[in-house]
CSV table of C-alpha atoms in Angstrom, one decimal:
chain,number,residue,atom,x,y,z
A,1,MET,CA,-28.5,-7.8,22.4
A,2,VAL,CA,-25.5,-8.0,20.0
A,3,PRO,CA,-24.2,-4.6,18.9
A,4,VAL,CA,-24.5,-3.8,15.2
A,5,THR,CA,-21.2,-3.0,13.6
A,6,LYS,CA,-20.7,-1.2,10.3
A,7,PRO,CA,-19.1,-3.2,7.5
A,8,ARG,CA,-15.5,-2.5,6.9
A,9,PHE,CA,-14.4,-2.0,3.3
A,10,ASP,CA,-10.8,-1.0,4.1
A,11,LEU,CA,-9.6,-4.4,5.5
A,12,PRO,CA,-7.5,-6.7,3.3
A,13,THR,CA,-8.4,-10.3,2.6
A,14,ILE,CA,-5.3,-12.1,4.1
A,15,GLU,CA,-4.8,-15.3,2.3
A,16,PRO,CA,-1.9,-17.8,2.6
A,17,GLU,CA,-0.2,-16.3,-0.4
A,18,THR,CA,-0.3,-12.8,1.1
A,19,ARG,CA,0.3,-13.6,4.8
A,20,ALA,CA,4.0,-12.9,4.7
A,21,PHE,CA,3.3,-9.4,3.2
A,22,TRP,CA,0.8,-8.5,5.9
A,23,ASP,CA,2.9,-10.0,8.7
A,24,ALA,CA,5.8,-7.8,7.5
A,25,ALA,CA,3.6,-4.8,7.4
A,26,LYS,CA,2.6,-5.3,11.1
A,27,ARG,CA,6.4,-5.2,11.8
A,28,GLY,CA,6.8,-2.0,9.8
A,29,GLN,CA,8.4,-3.5,6.7
A,30,LEU,CA,7.1,-3.3,3.1
A,31,LEU,CA,7.8,-6.3,1.0
A,32,ILE,CA,8.2,-6.3,-2.7
A,33,ALA,CA,8.8,-9.4,-4.9
A,34,ARG,CA,11.8,-10.1,-7.1
A,35,CYS,CA,11.7,-12.7,-9.8
A,36,LEU,CA,14.7,-15.0,-9.7
A,37,ASP,CA,14.3,-15.7,-13.5
A,38,CYS,CA,13.7,-12.4,-15.2
A,39,LYS,CA,15.1,-10.3,-12.3
A,40,ARG,CA,12.2,-7.8,-12.3
A,41,VAL,CA,10.4,-6.6,-9.2
A,42,HIS,CA,6.7,-6.2,-8.7
A,43,TYR,CA,4.3,-5.0,-6.1
A,44,TYR,CA,2.3,-6.3,-4.4
A,45,PRO,CA,4.1,-9.6,-3.8
A,46,ARG,CA,2.4,-12.6,-5.4
A,47,PRO,CA,3.6,-16.2,-5.6
A,48,HIS,CA,4.4,-15.8,-9.3
A,49,CYS,CA,6.1,-13.1,-11.5
A,50,VAL,CA,3.6,-10.8,-13.1
A,51,TYR,CA,6.0,-10.4,-16.1
A,52,CYS,CA,7.2,-13.9,-17.0
A,53,TRP,CA,4.9,-16.0,-14.8
A,54,SER,CA,7.8,-17.8,-13.1
A,55,GLU,CA,7.0,-19.2,-9.7
A,56,LYS,CA,10.6,-18.4,-8.6
A,57,VAL,CA,10.1,-15.2,-6.7
A,58,GLU,CA,11.5,-14.0,-3.4
A,59,GLN,CA,10.2,-11.4,-1.1
A,60,GLN,CA,12.6,-8.6,-0.2
A,61,PRO,CA,12.1,-5.5,2.0
A,62,ALA,CA,11.7,-2.2,0.2
A,63,SER,CA,13.7,0.9,1.3
A,64,GLY,CA,10.5,2.9,1.9
A,65,LEU,CA,11.9,5.8,-0.1
A,66,GLY,CA,10.1,7.0,-3.2
A,67,THR,CA,8.7,9.8,-5.4
A,68,LEU,CA,5.1,11.0,-5.5
A,69,TYR,CA,3.9,10.0,-9.0
A,70,THR,CA,0.3,11.3,-8.7
A,71,TYR,CA,-2.4,12.1,-6.2
A,72,SER,CA,-6.0,13.1,-5.7
A,73,THR,CA,-7.8,14.6,-2.8
A,74,VAL,CA,-11.0,12.6,-2.0
A,75,PHE,CA,-13.8,14.8,-0.6
A,76,MET,CA,-16.6,12.3,-0.9
A,77,ASN,CA,-16.8,8.6,-0.2
A,78,ASP,CA,-19.9,6.8,1.1
A,79,LEU,CA,-18.3,3.6,2.2
A,80,PRO,CA,-17.4,3.2,5.9
A,81,PRO,CA,-14.8,3.9,7.3
A,82,PHE,CA,-13.7,6.1,4.4
A,83,ASN,CA,-16.6,8.4,4.8
A,84,GLU,CA,-15.3,9.2,8.3
A,85,ARG,CA,-11.8,10.1,6.9
A,86,VAL,CA,-12.6,12.6,4.2
A,87,PRO,CA,-10.9,14.6,2.9
A,88,TYR,CA,-8.0,12.2,2.4
A,89,VAL,CA,-5.3,11.9,-0.3
A,90,ALA,CA,-5.1,8.9,-2.5
A,91,ALA,CA,-1.8,8.6,-4.2
A,92,GLN,CA,0.6,6.6,-6.3
A,93,VAL,CA,4.3,6.5,-5.2
A,94,ASP,CA,7.2,5.2,-7.3
A,95,LEU,CA,9.6,3.4,-5.0
A,96,GLU,CA,13.3,3.6,-5.6
A,97,GLU,CA,13.2,-0.2,-6.3
A,98,GLY,CA,11.2,0.5,-9.4
A,99,VAL,CA,7.6,-0.4,-8.4
A,100,ARG,CA,4.6,1.8,-8.1
A,101,VAL,CA,2.5,1.6,-5.0
A,102,THR,CA,-1.2,2.8,-4.6
A,103,THR,CA,-1.4,4.3,-1.2
A,104,ASN,CA,-2.4,7.4,0.9
A,105,MET,CA,-0.4,10.5,1.7
A,106,VAL,CA,-0.8,11.4,5.4
A,107,ASP,CA,0.2,14.1,7.8
A,108,CYS,CA,0.4,16.8,5.2
A,109,SER,CA,-1.9,19.3,3.5
A,110,PRO,CA,-2.9,18.5,-0.1
A,111,LYS,CA,-1.8,22.0,-1.1
A,112,ASP,CA,1.7,21.2,0.0
A,113,LEU,CA,2.0,18.1,-2.3
A,114,ARG,CA,3.9,18.3,-5.5
A,115,ILE,CA,4.3,15.6,-8.1
A,116,GLY,CA,7.9,14.4,-8.1
A,117,MET,CA,8.5,15.2,-4.4
A,118,ALA,CA,10.4,12.8,-2.2
A,119,VAL,CA,8.3,10.7,0.2
A,120,ARG,CA,9.0,8.0,2.7
A,121,LEU,CA,7.1,5.1,4.0
A,122,ARG,CA,5.2,4.8,7.3
A,123,PHE,CA,2.6,2.3,8.5
A,124,GLU,CA,-0.8,3.0,10.0
A,125,THR,CA,-2.7,0.4,12.0
A,126,ILE,CA,-6.3,0.3,10.8
A,127,ALA,CA,-7.6,-2.7,12.8
A,128,ASP,CA,-6.3,-5.1,15.3
A,129,GLY,CA,-3.3,-6.8,13.7
A,130,VAL,CA,-3.6,-5.0,10.3
A,131,ALA,CA,-1.2,-2.2,9.3
A,132,ILE,CA,-1.1,-0.6,5.9
A,133,PRO,CA,1.6,1.3,4.1
A,134,VAL,CA,1.1,5.0,3.8
A,135,PHE,CA,3.6,7.8,2.8
A,136,VAL,CA,4.6,11.2,4.2
A,137,PRO,CA,6.7,13.9,2.5
A,138,VAL,CA,10.4,13.8,3.3
């Protein structure tokens, strides 16, 4: 009998256009994209600039340092595996490179979080070969 597994709603769809991003994440590196035409940066990396639509973009590593822009503590979520993680902190972080990242804050109590506090990048492995960027207070 084949074991029944719960569906996963937290795994990314890794496509050829995003493969470099996810491969870098496995190595502990966060990539952002810089447009070679308009010079702006965007996250998450795509094969075109989200501002001027140029296809001349290059991936570059982010420093991993940022500021907590906003956050919310999630107490209820019915989707596996999130329902096994509650409570967790969903957050947005402004990286020093100028992009905003939707992420999770980890290894901290929500009561200790403050908007504007310094945070740094870390990676968590959520499945075989899949690591995601998360943040911790500095």
